Short mmCIF file of C-alpha atoms in Angstrom, two decimals:
data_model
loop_
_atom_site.label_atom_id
_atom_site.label_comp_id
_atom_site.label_asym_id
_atom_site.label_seq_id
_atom_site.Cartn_x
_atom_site.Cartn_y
_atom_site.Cartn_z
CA UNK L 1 -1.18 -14.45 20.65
CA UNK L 2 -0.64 -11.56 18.23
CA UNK L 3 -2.58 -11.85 14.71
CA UNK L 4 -0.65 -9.99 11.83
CA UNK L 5 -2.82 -8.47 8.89
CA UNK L 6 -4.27 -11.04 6.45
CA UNK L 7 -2.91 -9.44 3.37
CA UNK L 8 0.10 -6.54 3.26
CA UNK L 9 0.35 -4.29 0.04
CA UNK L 10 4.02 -2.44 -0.85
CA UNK L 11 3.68 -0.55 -3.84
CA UNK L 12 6.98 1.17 -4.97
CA UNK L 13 6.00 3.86 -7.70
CA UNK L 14 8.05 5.98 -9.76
CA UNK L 15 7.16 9.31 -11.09
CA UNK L 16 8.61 10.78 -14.82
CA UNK L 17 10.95 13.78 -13.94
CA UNK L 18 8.76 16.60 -13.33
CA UNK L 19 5.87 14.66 -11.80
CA UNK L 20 6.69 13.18 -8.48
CA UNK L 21 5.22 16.34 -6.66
CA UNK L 22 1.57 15.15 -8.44
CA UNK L 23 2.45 11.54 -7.62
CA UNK L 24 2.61 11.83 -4.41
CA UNK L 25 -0.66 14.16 -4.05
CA UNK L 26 -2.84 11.50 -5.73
CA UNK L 27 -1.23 8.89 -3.68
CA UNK L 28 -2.33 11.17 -0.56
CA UNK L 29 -5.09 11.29 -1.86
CA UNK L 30 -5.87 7.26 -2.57
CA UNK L 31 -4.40 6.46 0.88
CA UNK L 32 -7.11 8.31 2.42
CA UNK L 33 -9.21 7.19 0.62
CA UNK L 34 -8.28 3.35 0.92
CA UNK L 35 -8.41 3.60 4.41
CA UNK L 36 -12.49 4.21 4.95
CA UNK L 37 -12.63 0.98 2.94
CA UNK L 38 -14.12 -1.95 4.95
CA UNK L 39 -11.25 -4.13 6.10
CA UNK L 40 -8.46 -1.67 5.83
CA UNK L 41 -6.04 -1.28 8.76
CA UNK L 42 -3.36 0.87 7.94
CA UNK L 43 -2.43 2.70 4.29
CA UNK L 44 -0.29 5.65 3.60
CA UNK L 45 2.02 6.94 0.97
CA UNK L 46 5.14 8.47 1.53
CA UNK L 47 8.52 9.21 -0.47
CA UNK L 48 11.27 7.19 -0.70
CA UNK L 49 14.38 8.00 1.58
CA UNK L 50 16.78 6.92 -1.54
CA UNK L 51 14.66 8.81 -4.49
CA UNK L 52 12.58 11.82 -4.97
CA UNK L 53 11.24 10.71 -7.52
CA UNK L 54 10.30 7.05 -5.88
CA UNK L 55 6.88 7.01 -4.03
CA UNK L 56 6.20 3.85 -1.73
CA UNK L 57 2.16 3.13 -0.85
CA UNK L 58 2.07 0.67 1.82
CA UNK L 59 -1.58 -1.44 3.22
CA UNK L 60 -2.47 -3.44 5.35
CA UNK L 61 -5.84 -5.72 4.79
CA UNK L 62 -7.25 -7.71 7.62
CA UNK L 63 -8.63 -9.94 4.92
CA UNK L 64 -8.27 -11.14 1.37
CA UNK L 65 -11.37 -10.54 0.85
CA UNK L 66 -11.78 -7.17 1.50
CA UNK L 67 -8.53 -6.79 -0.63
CA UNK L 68 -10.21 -7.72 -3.45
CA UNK L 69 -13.42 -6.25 -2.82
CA UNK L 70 -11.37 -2.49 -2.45
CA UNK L 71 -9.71 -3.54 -5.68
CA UNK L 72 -12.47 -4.46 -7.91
CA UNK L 73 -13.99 -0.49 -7.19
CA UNK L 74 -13.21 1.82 -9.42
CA UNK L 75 -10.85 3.58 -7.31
CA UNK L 76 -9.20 0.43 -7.40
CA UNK L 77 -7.84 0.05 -11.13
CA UNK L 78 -5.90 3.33 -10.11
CA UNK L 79 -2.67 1.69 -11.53
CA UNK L 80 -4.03 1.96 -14.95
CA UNK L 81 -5.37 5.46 -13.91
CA UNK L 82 -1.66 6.55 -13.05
CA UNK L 83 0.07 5.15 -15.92
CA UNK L 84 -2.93 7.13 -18.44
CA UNK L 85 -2.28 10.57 -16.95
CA UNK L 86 1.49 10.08 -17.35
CA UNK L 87 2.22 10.13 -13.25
CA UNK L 88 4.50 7.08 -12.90
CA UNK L 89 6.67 5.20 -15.66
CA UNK L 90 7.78 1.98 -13.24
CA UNK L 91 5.53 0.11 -10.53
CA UNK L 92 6.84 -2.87 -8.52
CA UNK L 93 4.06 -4.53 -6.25
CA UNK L 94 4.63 -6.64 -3.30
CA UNK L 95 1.75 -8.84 -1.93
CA UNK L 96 2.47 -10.87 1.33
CA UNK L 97 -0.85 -13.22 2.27
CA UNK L 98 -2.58 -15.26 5.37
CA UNK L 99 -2.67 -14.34 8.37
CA UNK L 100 0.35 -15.17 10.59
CA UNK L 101 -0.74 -16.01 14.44
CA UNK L 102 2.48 -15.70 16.31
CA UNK L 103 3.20 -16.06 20.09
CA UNK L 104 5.76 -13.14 21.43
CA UNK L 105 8.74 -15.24 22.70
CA UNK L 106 9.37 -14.86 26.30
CA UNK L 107 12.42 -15.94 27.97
CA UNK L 108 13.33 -15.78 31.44
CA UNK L 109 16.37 -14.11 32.81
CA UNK L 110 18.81 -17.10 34.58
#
């Protein structure tokens, strides 16, 4: 049986024009970051195939708890942080929860 992560994180971002180049450094820079924190599996930032300017952060939690305890840090208001320093005009979070226990499907050749 394979488990999926408890909680998945896809943060698109979009940077002013001009600012996408520091955008993506501080999101470097919070991915490494997020992923010493207890509970994290997987983060990293990377641009967006369709838009320079468009950022995606992507992370994967293997529970809601230690979501929430990595967002209630102060590294973790870094929305707010971003949108003060003028390094992204548009977010659009997507939050997918509970764990997901799935068995891989097998089939046998007739």
């Amino acid at each position: 049986m394979t488990s999926l992560p408890a909680v998945s994180h896809c943060v698109f971002l979009r940077a002013p024009h001009g600012r996408s180049e520091a955008l993506g450094a501080c999101l470097g820079h919070l991915a490494r970051r997020t992923l010493e924190a207890p509970g994290c599996l997987h983060c990293v930032a990377q641009p967006a195939l369709h838009d320079e300017a468009t950022w995606l952060l992507s992370a994967q939690w293997a529970s809601e708890e230690a979501s929430a305890a990595w967002a209630g840090t102060p590294g973790g208001d870094w929305f707010s942080l971003l949108a003060r320093d003028g390094l992204v005009i548009h977010i659009d979070v997507q939050t997918f929860g509970q764990a997901v226990h799935a068995e891989p499907a097998m089939r046998r050749a007739s």
